[in-house]
PDB file of C-alpha atoms in Angstrom:
ATOM      1  CA  UNK A   1     103.643  96.685  99.554  1.00 48.00           C
ATOM      2  CA  UNK A   2     101.849  95.875 102.680  1.00 49.00           C
ATOM      3  CA  UNK A   3      98.190  94.442 102.372  1.00 48.00           C
ATOM      4  CA  UNK A   4      95.867  97.435 103.977  1.00 49.00           C
ATOM      5  CA  UNK A   5      98.009  99.904 101.510  1.00 50.00           C
ATOM      6  CA  UNK A   6      97.116  97.569  98.535  1.00 54.00           C
ATOM      7  CA  UNK A   7      93.285  96.713 100.041  1.00 60.00           C
ATOM      8  CA  UNK A   8      93.052 100.980  99.223  1.00 67.00           C
ATOM      9  CA  UNK A   9      93.872 100.899  95.444  1.00 85.00           C
ATOM     10  CA  UNK A  10      91.276 101.250  93.392  1.00 93.00           C
ATOM     11  CA  UNK A  11      90.195 102.317  89.775  1.00 96.00           C
ATOM     12  CA  UNK A  12      87.616 104.955  89.093  1.00 97.00           C
ATOM     13  CA  UNK A  13      86.580 107.338  87.235  1.00 97.00           C
ATOM     14  CA  UNK A  14      87.038 110.597  88.424  1.00 98.00           C
ATOM     15  CA  UNK A  15      84.380 114.170  86.974  1.00 99.00           C
ATOM     16  CA  UNK A  16      86.823 117.087  86.761  1.00 98.00           C
ATOM     17  CA  UNK A  17      85.252 119.866  88.882  1.00 99.00           C
ATOM     18  CA  UNK A  18      87.839 122.342  87.824  1.00 99.00           C
ATOM     19  CA  UNK A  19      91.070 122.978  85.833  1.00 98.00           C
ATOM     20  CA  UNK A  20      93.244 126.653  86.557  1.00 97.00           C
ATOM     21  CA  UNK A  21      96.250 127.289  84.540  1.00 97.00           C
ATOM     22  CA  UNK A  22      98.579 129.318  86.794  1.00 97.00           C
ATOM     23  CA  UNK A  23     102.309 130.852  85.803  1.00 96.00           C
ATOM     24  CA  UNK A  24     105.117 128.788  84.136  1.00 95.00           C
ATOM     25  CA  UNK A  25     102.630 126.267  83.157  1.00 97.00           C
ATOM     26  CA  UNK A  26     101.005 124.800  86.502  1.00 98.00           C
ATOM     27  CA  UNK A  27      97.937 123.475  86.842  1.00 98.00           C
ATOM     28  CA  UNK A  28      95.511 122.688  89.777  1.00 98.00           C
ATOM     29  CA  UNK A  29      92.818 119.746  88.776  1.00 98.00           C
ATOM     30  CA  UNK A  30      89.917 119.035  91.433  1.00 99.00           C
ATOM     31  CA  UNK A  31      88.778 115.311  90.429  1.00 99.00           C
ATOM     32  CA  UNK A  32      85.108 113.904  92.304  1.00 99.00           C
ATOM     33  CA  UNK A  33      85.805 110.668  94.483  1.00 98.00           C
ATOM     34  CA  UNK A  34      84.584 109.402  97.340  1.00 97.00           C
ATOM     35  CA  UNK A  35      86.976 106.564  98.358  1.00 96.00           C
ATOM     36  CA  UNK A  36      90.434 109.090  97.305  1.00 97.00           C
ATOM     37  CA  UNK A  37      88.663 111.792  99.049  1.00 97.00           C
ATOM     38  CA  UNK A  38      87.902 109.854 102.541  1.00 97.00           C
ATOM     39  CA  UNK A  39      91.072 106.679 102.037  1.00 96.00           C
ATOM     40  CA  UNK A  40      93.867 109.802 101.245  1.00 96.00           C
ATOM     41  CA  UNK A  41      97.060 109.583 103.650  1.00 96.00           C
ATOM     42  CA  UNK A  42      99.702 112.030 102.718  1.00 98.00           C
ATOM     43  CA  UNK A  43     102.875 111.352 100.812  1.00 97.00           C
ATOM     44  CA  UNK A  44      99.998 109.132  98.510  1.00 97.00           C
ATOM     45  CA  UNK A  45      99.855 109.598  94.955  1.00 96.00           C
ATOM     46  CA  UNK A  46      98.203 108.697  92.031  1.00 96.00           C
ATOM     47  CA  UNK A  47      97.912 107.474  88.943  1.00 96.00           C
ATOM     48  CA  UNK A  48      96.111 108.883  86.438  1.00 96.00           C
ATOM     49  CA  UNK A  49      95.814 108.774  82.479  1.00 96.00           C
ATOM     50  CA  UNK A  50      95.559 112.527  80.669  1.00 93.00           C
ATOM     51  CA  UNK A  51      94.172 110.663  77.433  1.00 90.00           C
ATOM     52  CA  UNK A  52      92.467 109.131  75.603  1.00 86.00           C
ATOM     53  CA  UNK A  53      95.633 108.986  73.138  1.00 87.00           C
ATOM     54  CA  UNK A  54      98.321 107.834  74.935  1.00 89.00           C
ATOM     55  CA  UNK A  55      97.832 104.784  76.520  1.00 87.00           C
ATOM     56  CA  UNK A  56     100.672 105.530  79.292  1.00 90.00           C
ATOM     57  CA  UNK A  57      99.258 106.791  82.909  1.00 94.00           C
ATOM     58  CA  UNK A  58     100.653 109.574  85.015  1.00 93.00           C
ATOM     59  CA  UNK A  59     101.656 109.507  88.349  1.00 95.00           C
ATOM     60  CA  UNK A  60     100.829 112.571  90.338  1.00 96.00           C
ATOM     61  CA  UNK A  61     100.830 113.349  94.092  1.00 97.00           C
ATOM     62  CA  UNK A  62      97.371 114.343  96.561  1.00 98.00           C
ATOM     63  CA  UNK A  63      97.854 117.993  97.386  1.00 98.00           C
ATOM     64  CA  UNK A  64      94.555 118.225  99.449  1.00 98.00           C
ATOM     65  CA  UNK A  65      91.195 116.567 100.514  1.00 98.00           C
ATOM     66  CA  UNK A  66      87.919 118.225 100.921  1.00 98.00           C
ATOM     67  CA  UNK A  67      86.253 115.245 102.625  1.00 97.00           C
ATOM     68  CA  UNK A  68      83.080 117.024 102.874  1.00 98.00           C
ATOM     69  CA  UNK A  69      82.344 117.168  99.283  1.00 98.00           C
ATOM     70  CA  UNK A  70      84.590 113.916  98.209  1.00 98.00           C
ATOM     71  CA  UNK A  71      86.759 115.669  95.824  1.00 99.00           C
ATOM     72  CA  UNK A  72      90.722 116.129  95.766  1.00 99.00           C
ATOM     73  CA  UNK A  73      93.214 118.398  94.826  1.00 99.00           C
ATOM     74  CA  UNK A  74      96.726 117.742  92.417  1.00 98.00           C
ATOM     75  CA  UNK A  75      99.329 120.493  90.672  1.00 98.00           C
ATOM     76  CA  UNK A  76     101.620 119.397  88.095  1.00 97.00           C
ATOM     77  CA  UNK A  77     103.467 121.523  85.344  1.00 97.00           C
ATOM     78  CA  UNK A  78     103.321 120.939  81.669  1.00 97.00           C
ATOM     79  CA  UNK A  79     106.362 118.696  81.691  1.00 93.00           C
ATOM     80  CA  UNK A  80     106.114 116.414  78.238  1.00 92.00           C
ATOM     81  CA  UNK A  81     103.340 115.508  76.020  1.00 94.00           C
ATOM     82  CA  UNK A  82     101.195 113.270  78.858  1.00 94.00           C
ATOM     83  CA  UNK A  83     100.401 116.627  80.894  1.00 95.00           C
ATOM     84  CA  UNK A  84     100.355 118.029  78.127  1.00 96.00           C
ATOM     85  CA  UNK A  85      97.542 116.114  77.821  1.00 96.00           C
ATOM     86  CA  UNK A  86      96.104 115.928  80.872  1.00 97.00           C
ATOM     87  CA  UNK A  87      96.293 119.932  81.092  1.00 97.00           C
ATOM     88  CA  UNK A  88      93.520 119.768  77.866  1.00 96.00           C
ATOM     89  CA  UNK A  89      91.511 117.733  80.507  1.00 97.00           C
ATOM     90  CA  UNK A  90      87.994 120.039  80.740  1.00 97.00           C
ATOM     91  CA  UNK A  91      85.195 120.459  83.530  1.00 98.00           C
ATOM     92  CA  UNK A  92      83.364 117.440  83.418  1.00 98.00           C
ATOM     93  CA  UNK A  93      85.227 115.439  81.697  1.00 98.00           C
ATOM     94  CA  UNK A  94      85.754 112.139  83.382  1.00 98.00           C
ATOM     95  CA  UNK A  95      89.487 110.774  84.232  1.00 97.00           C
ATOM     96  CA  UNK A  96      91.282 107.588  85.270  1.00 97.00           C
ATOM     97  CA  UNK A  97      92.683 107.441  88.415  1.00 97.00           C
ATOM     98  CA  UNK A  98      93.877 104.517  89.822  1.00 96.00           C
ATOM     99  CA  UNK A  99      94.740 105.378  93.547  1.00 95.00           C
ATOM    100  CA  UNK A 100      95.984 106.275  96.379  1.00 97.00           C
ATOM    101  CA  UNK A 101      99.122 104.594  96.007  1.00 96.00           C
ATOM    102  CA  UNK A 102     101.733 103.863  98.438  1.00 95.00           C
ATOM    103  CA  UNK A 103     103.371 104.058 101.216  1.00 96.00           C
ATOM    104  CA  UNK A 104     102.595 107.483 102.400  1.00 96.00           C
ATOM    105  CA  UNK A 105     104.755 109.821 105.735  1.00 98.00           C
ATOM    106  CA  UNK A 106     104.273 108.407 108.820  1.00 97.00           C
ATOM    107  CA  UNK A 107     104.395 111.302 111.589  1.00 97.00           C
ATOM    108  CA  UNK A 108     105.945 110.931 114.570  1.00 97.00           C
ATOM    109  CA  UNK A 109     105.754 111.853 118.182  1.00 96.00           C
ATOM    110  CA  UNK A 110     107.814 114.941 117.144  1.00 97.00           C
ATOM    111  CA  UNK A 111     106.043 118.070 117.457  1.00 97.00           C
ATOM    112  CA  UNK A 112     107.611 120.424 115.795  1.00 98.00           C
ATOM    113  CA  UNK A 113     107.769 119.005 112.300  1.00 99.00           C
ATOM    114  CA  UNK A 114     109.586 120.967 109.307  1.00 99.00           C
ATOM    115  CA  UNK A 115     107.916 120.566 105.922  1.00 99.00           C
ATOM    116  CA  UNK A 116     110.623 120.913 103.073  1.00 99.00           C
ATOM    117  CA  UNK A 117     108.650 120.694  99.538  1.00 98.00           C
ATOM    118  CA  UNK A 118     110.239 121.891  96.200  1.00 97.00           C
ATOM    119  CA  UNK A 119     108.577 122.845  92.704  1.00 94.00           C
ATOM    120  CA  UNK A 120     105.642 119.984  92.541  1.00 92.00           C
ATOM    121  CA  UNK A 121     107.139 118.240  95.158  1.00 96.00           C
ATOM    122  CA  UNK A 122     105.350 121.638  97.748  1.00 98.00           C
ATOM    123  CA  UNK A 123     102.067 118.929  97.370  1.00 98.00           C
ATOM    124  CA  UNK A 124     102.886 115.886  99.708  1.00 98.00           C
ATOM    125  CA  UNK A 125     104.262 119.111 102.762  1.00 98.00           C
ATOM    126  CA  UNK A 126     100.591 120.489 101.927  1.00 98.00           C
ATOM    127  CA  UNK A 127      99.003 117.193 102.110  1.00 98.00           C
ATOM    128  CA  UNK A 128     100.393 116.788 105.545  1.00 98.00           C
ATOM    129  CA  UNK A 129      99.854 120.238 106.541  1.00 98.00           C
ATOM    130  CA  UNK A 130      95.967 120.407 105.857  1.00 98.00           C
ATOM    131  CA  UNK A 131      96.142 117.003 108.032  1.00 97.00           C
ATOM    132  CA  UNK A 132      97.891 117.461 110.753  1.00 97.00           C
ATOM    133  CA  UNK A 133      96.395 121.125 111.561  1.00 95.00           C
ATOM    134  CA  UNK A 134      94.169 121.666 114.491  1.00 90.00           C
ATOM    135  CA  UNK A 135      96.503 119.373 116.743  1.00 96.00           C
ATOM    136  CA  UNK A 136      98.677 119.372 119.014  1.00 96.00           C
ATOM    137  CA  UNK A 137     101.184 119.747 115.937  1.00 97.00           C
ATOM    138  CA  UNK A 138     103.198 122.579 115.285  1.00 97.00           C
ATOM    139  CA  UNK A 139     104.622 122.035 111.738  1.00 98.00           C
ATOM    140  CA  UNK A 140     106.714 124.831 108.916  1.00 98.00           C
ATOM    141  CA  UNK A 141     107.020 124.489 105.871  1.00 99.00           C
ATOM    142  CA  UNK A 142     109.379 125.537 104.133  1.00 99.00           C
ATOM    143  CA  UNK A 143     107.784 125.537  99.952  1.00 99.00           C
ATOM    144  CA  UNK A 144     110.636 126.701  97.306  1.00 98.00           C
ATOM    145  CA  UNK A 145     109.739 127.507  93.734  1.00 98.00           C
ATOM    146  CA  UNK A 146     112.152 128.254  91.290  1.00 96.00           C
ATOM    147  CA  UNK A 147     108.353 129.937  88.427  1.00 96.00           C
ATOM    148  CA  UNK A 148     106.219 132.125  90.026  1.00 97.00           C
ATOM    149  CA  UNK A 149     104.011 129.539  92.646  1.00 97.00           C
ATOM    150  CA  UNK A 150     100.997 128.717  92.512  1.00 97.00           C
ATOM    151  CA  UNK A 151      98.431 130.998  94.900  1.00 96.00           C
ATOM    152  CA  UNK A 152      99.248 133.865  95.158  1.00 95.00           C
ATOM    153  CA  UNK A 153     101.274 134.998  98.335  1.00 96.00           C
ATOM    154  CA  UNK A 154     100.547 136.396 101.983  1.00 97.00           C
ATOM    155  CA  UNK A 155     101.568 137.981 104.263  1.00 98.00           C
ATOM    156  CA  UNK A 156     102.432 135.554 107.021  1.00 98.00           C
ATOM    157  CA  UNK A 157      99.887 137.169 110.288  1.00 96.00           C
ATOM    158  CA  UNK A 158     102.857 135.545 112.195  1.00 95.00           C
ATOM    159  CA  UNK A 159     104.805 138.891 111.490  1.00 94.00           C
ATOM    160  CA  UNK A 160     108.736 136.818 111.196  1.00 96.00           C
ATOM    161  CA  UNK A 161     110.697 137.573 108.747  1.00 97.00           C
ATOM    162  CA  UNK A 162     113.606 134.842 108.639  1.00 98.00           C
ATOM    163  CA  UNK A 163     116.548 137.042 105.781  1.00 98.00           C
ATOM    164  CA  UNK A 164     113.145 137.719 103.593  1.00 97.00           C
ATOM    165  CA  UNK A 165     111.507 135.659 104.250  1.00 98.00           C
ATOM    166  CA  UNK A 166     107.290 137.166 104.679  1.00 98.00           C
ATOM    167  CA  UNK A 167     104.946 135.716 102.887  1.00 98.00           C
ATOM    168  CA  UNK A 168     102.839 132.336 103.414  1.00 98.00           C
ATOM    169  CA  UNK A 169     100.982 129.721 100.691  1.00 98.00           C
ATOM    170  CA  UNK A 170      96.945 131.833 101.699  1.00 98.00           C
ATOM    171  CA  UNK A 171      95.451 127.709 101.898  1.00 97.00           C
ATOM    172  CA  UNK A 172      98.358 126.726 104.734  1.00 98.00           C
ATOM    173  CA  UNK A 173      98.247 130.763 106.988  1.00 97.00           C
ATOM    174  CA  UNK A 174      94.021 129.988 107.011  1.00 97.00           C
ATOM    175  CA  UNK A 175      94.661 125.871 108.411  1.00 97.00           C
ATOM    176  CA  UNK A 176      97.118 128.046 111.107  1.00 96.00           C
ATOM    177  CA  UNK A 177     100.115 126.515 110.108  1.00 98.00           C
ATOM    178  CA  UNK A 178     103.036 128.312 109.639  1.00 98.00           C
ATOM    179  CA  UNK A 179     104.735 128.843 106.517  1.00 98.00           C
ATOM    180  CA  UNK A 180     107.602 130.634 104.201  1.00 99.00           C
ATOM    181  CA  UNK A 181     108.731 130.622 100.610  1.00 99.00           C
ATOM    182  CA  UNK A 182     111.905 130.142  98.646  1.00 99.00           C
ATOM    183  CA  UNK A 183     113.277 130.916  95.546  1.00 98.00           C
ATOM    184  CA  UNK A 184     116.203 131.396  93.856  1.00 98.00           C
ATOM    185  CA  UNK A 185     114.676 134.697  91.552  1.00 97.00           C
ATOM    186  CA  UNK A 186     113.454 137.817  92.917  1.00 95.00           C
ATOM    187  CA  UNK A 187     109.737 137.853  94.464  1.00 96.00           C
ATOM    188  CA  UNK A 188     108.954 140.448  97.391  1.00 96.00           C
ATOM    189  CA  UNK A 189     108.336 138.075 100.351  1.00 98.00           C
ATOM    190  CA  UNK A 190     110.310 135.410  99.332  1.00 98.00           C
ATOM    191  CA  UNK A 191     113.824 134.132 100.878  1.00 98.00           C
ATOM    192  CA  UNK A 192     116.018 134.707  98.027  1.00 98.00           C
ATOM    193  CA  UNK A 193     118.582 131.177  97.837  1.00 98.00           C
ATOM    194  CA  UNK A 194     117.875 127.183  98.807  1.00 98.00           C
ATOM    195  CA  UNK A 195     114.849 125.346 100.851  1.00 99.00           C
ATOM    196  CA  UNK A 196     118.203 123.978 102.759  1.00 99.00           C
ATOM    197  CA  UNK A 197     119.202 127.303 103.130  1.00 98.00           C
ATOM    198  CA  UNK A 198     115.497 128.751 104.443  1.00 99.00           C
ATOM    199  CA  UNK A 199     115.173 125.733 106.699  1.00 99.00           C
ATOM    200  CA  UNK A 200     119.231 125.939 108.374  1.00 98.00           C
ATOM    201  CA  UNK A 201     117.620 130.369 109.367  1.00 98.00           C
ATOM    202  CA  UNK A 202     114.108 128.839 110.651  1.00 98.00           C
ATOM    203  CA  UNK A 203     116.458 125.763 112.298  1.00 99.00           C
ATOM    204  CA  UNK A 204     119.130 127.917 114.148  1.00 98.00           C
ATOM    205  CA  UNK A 205     116.249 130.316 115.439  1.00 98.00           C
ATOM    206  CA  UNK A 206     114.900 127.568 117.917  1.00 98.00           C
ATOM    207  CA  UNK A 207     116.116 126.588 121.015  1.00 98.00           C
ATOM    208  CA  UNK A 208     117.707 123.256 121.840  1.00 98.00           C
ATOM    209  CA  UNK A 209     114.587 121.818 123.369  1.00 98.00           C
ATOM    210  CA  UNK A 210     112.618 122.970 119.363  1.00 98.00           C
ATOM    211  CA  UNK A 211     115.027 120.981 117.949  1.00 98.00           C
ATOM    212  CA  UNK A 212     114.504 117.478 120.024  1.00 98.00           C
ATOM    213  CA  UNK A 213     110.683 118.005 118.842  1.00 98.00           C
ATOM    214  CA  UNK A 214     112.388 118.374 115.209  1.00 99.00           C
ATOM    215  CA  UNK A 215     111.493 116.155 112.293  1.00 99.00           C
ATOM    216  CA  UNK A 216     111.503 117.028 109.222  1.00 99.00           C
ATOM    217  CA  UNK A 217     109.288 115.672 105.738  1.00 99.00           C
ATOM    218  CA  UNK A 218     110.631 116.795 102.721  1.00 98.00           C
ATOM    219  CA  UNK A 219     109.709 116.042  98.411  1.00 98.00           C
ATOM    220  CA  UNK A 220     111.063 117.970  95.337  1.00 96.00           C
ATOM    221  CA  UNK A 221     114.263 117.325  92.974  1.00 95.00           C
ATOM    222  CA  UNK A 222     116.119 114.147  93.534  1.00 95.00           C
ATOM    223  CA  UNK A 223     118.686 116.569  94.117  1.00 97.00           C
ATOM    224  CA  UNK A 224     116.901 119.136  96.467  1.00 98.00           C
ATOM    225  CA  UNK A 225     115.575 116.579  98.382  1.00 98.00           C
ATOM    226  CA  UNK A 226     119.881 115.072  98.900  1.00 97.00           C
ATOM    227  CA  UNK A 227     120.619 118.210 100.727  1.00 98.00           C
ATOM    228  CA  UNK A 228     118.053 117.980 102.930  1.00 99.00           C
ATOM    229  CA  UNK A 229     119.426 114.776 103.749  1.00 98.00           C
ATOM    230  CA  UNK A 230     122.594 116.521 103.890  1.00 98.00           C
ATOM    231  CA  UNK A 231     121.137 118.874 106.461  1.00 98.00           C
ATOM    232  CA  UNK A 232     118.915 116.462 108.582  1.00 98.00           C
ATOM    233  CA  UNK A 233     122.164 115.200 109.749  1.00 98.00           C
ATOM    234  CA  UNK A 234     123.690 118.538 110.697  1.00 98.00           C
ATOM    235  CA  UNK A 235     120.820 119.246 113.028  1.00 98.00           C
ATOM    236  CA  UNK A 236     120.679 115.440 113.761  1.00 98.00           C
ATOM    237  CA  UNK A 237     117.654 115.020 112.564  1.00 98.00           C
ATOM    238  CA  UNK A 238     114.871 112.208 111.971  1.00 98.00           C
ATOM    239  CA  UNK A 239     114.316 113.152 108.005  1.00 98.00           C
ATOM    240  CA  UNK A 240     111.399 111.143 105.880  1.00 98.00           C
ATOM    241  CA  UNK A 241     111.124 111.817 102.157  1.00 98.00           C
ATOM    242  CA  UNK A 242     109.225 111.107  98.805  1.00 97.00           C
ATOM    243  CA  UNK A 243     111.265 110.345  96.295  1.00 95.00           C
ATOM    244  CA  UNK A 244     110.442 110.950  92.484  1.00 83.00           C
ATOM    245  CA  UNK A 245     110.115 109.106  90.080  1.00 81.00           C
ATOM    246  CA  UNK A 246     108.845 108.079  86.012  1.00 82.00           C
ATOM    247  CA  UNK A 247     106.675 105.088  86.835  1.00 83.00           C
ATOM    248  CA  UNK A 248     104.525 102.117  83.660  1.00 81.00           C
ATOM    249  CA  UNK A 249     102.351 100.563  85.988  1.00 87.00           C
ATOM    250  CA  UNK A 250     102.681 102.294  89.647  1.00 82.00           C
ATOM    251  CA  UNK A 251     101.697  99.445  91.397  1.00 81.00           C
ATOM    252  CA  UNK A 252     104.702  97.511  91.906  1.00 84.00           C
ATOM    253  CA  UNK A 253     104.362  94.602  88.822  1.00 83.00           C
ATOM    254  CA  UNK A 254     107.079  96.539  87.029  1.00 84.00           C
ATOM    255  CA  UNK A 255     109.827  97.267  88.326  1.00 80.00           C
ATOM    256  CA  UNK A 256     110.409 100.327  86.935  1.00 83.00           C
ATOM    257  CA  UNK A 257     110.642 103.153  89.286  1.00 91.00           C
ATOM    258  CA  UNK A 258     113.075 100.766  91.617  1.00 91.00           C
ATOM    259  CA  UNK A 259     115.854 102.648  93.554  1.00 90.00           C
ATOM    260  CA  UNK A 260     118.999 101.836  96.186  1.00 90.00           C
ATOM    261  CA  UNK A 261     118.715 101.935  99.345  1.00 92.00           C
ATOM    262  CA  UNK A 262     120.878 100.672 102.077  1.00 92.00           C
ATOM    263  CA  UNK A 263     119.763  98.382 105.279  1.00 89.00           C
ATOM    264  CA  UNK A 264     121.439  96.193 107.479  1.00 88.00           C
ATOM    265  CA  UNK A 265     121.842  93.681 105.100  1.00 88.00           C
ATOM    266  CA  UNK A 266     123.651  96.131 101.948  1.00 90.00           C
ATOM    267  CA  UNK A 267     122.521  96.947  99.092  1.00 92.00           C
ATOM    268  CA  UNK A 268     118.514  96.392  98.433  1.00 89.00           C
ATOM    269  CA  UNK A 269     116.168  97.156  95.672  1.00 92.00           C
ATOM    270  CA  UNK A 270     113.398  98.935  96.184  1.00 92.00           C
ATOM    271  CA  UNK A 271     109.725 100.001  94.125  1.00 93.00           C
ATOM    272  CA  UNK A 272     109.221 103.709  94.549  1.00 93.00           C
ATOM    273  CA  UNK A 273     105.921 103.275  94.012  1.00 92.00           C
ATOM    274  CA  UNK A 274     104.505 100.930  96.479  1.00 90.00           C
ATOM    275  CA  UNK A 275     108.009 100.724  98.253  1.00 94.00           C
ATOM    276  CA  UNK A 276     107.601 103.787  98.843  1.00 91.00           C
ATOM    277  CA  UNK A 277     107.302 107.057  97.459  1.00 96.00           C
ATOM    278  CA  UNK A 278     108.758 107.614 101.310  1.00 97.00           C
ATOM    279  CA  UNK A 279     112.014 106.212 102.700  1.00 97.00           C
ATOM    280  CA  UNK A 280     113.947 107.326 105.370  1.00 96.00           C
ATOM    281  CA  UNK A 281     116.229 109.506 104.150  1.00 97.00           C
ATOM    282  CA  UNK A 282     119.323 107.983 106.416  1.00 96.00           C
ATOM    283  CA  UNK A 283     118.623 104.652 103.836  1.00 95.00           C
ATOM    284  CA  UNK A 284     118.746 106.427 100.480  1.00 94.00           C
ATOM    285  CA  UNK A 285     121.162 109.875 101.121  1.00 94.00           C
TER     286      UNK A 285
END
């Protein structure tokens, strides 16, 4: 972990301000913390205490921040006892949080970032979109889910139809960020297929000059990221991926979240928590 990121990690008690449940056992949790709201970078995460009963914390990506009100939002899905306990937390309760943690995404001079998020990998893409809205970047976000999306999809104002993909995430629409949705389920206004299939439709709609300005940023399940990395290679595009791994300490001490990467000197092991979670796709896949 570099010194800059190490110095930003804090242990803070955060008050629960809102806790919304959505279909598919998905939740959006709003917590109050000045330090996390002000210092978080897209792609970073927090290590959150789920209950007094379970000592092991859970890593959750930060989806968005409100710097004016010093709050931040987390999207998570109940998949085990830990997140089940977290889902029981009530408004007004205090939750111990460590963060912000990790090396986030690095924006480059490519002005047409393509953001691809799947499932609970959607939040880092929303975080990037929020950080570059009202700049000279012109992002296009593709969000995928196999359960109902944790927001009320709406028709995009740009009127473009990408093979049935006409709907978007309202928050991104408010930010002026182009977005389309993908799923293998039959949802109105949602592309039926994988996020990478929709990404191909989008990329094929661009001119050669526009393609030269694209860099891919992605987070989601491992098979999805592998497919995104292949997509980037096929189109000769740079690509950054944020990995999802189980973590114990989340601050680099236990080495429980290591992954193999390729370096100039051969294979090496890197810790997802502090060396990542964001890596160049070419060294991971």
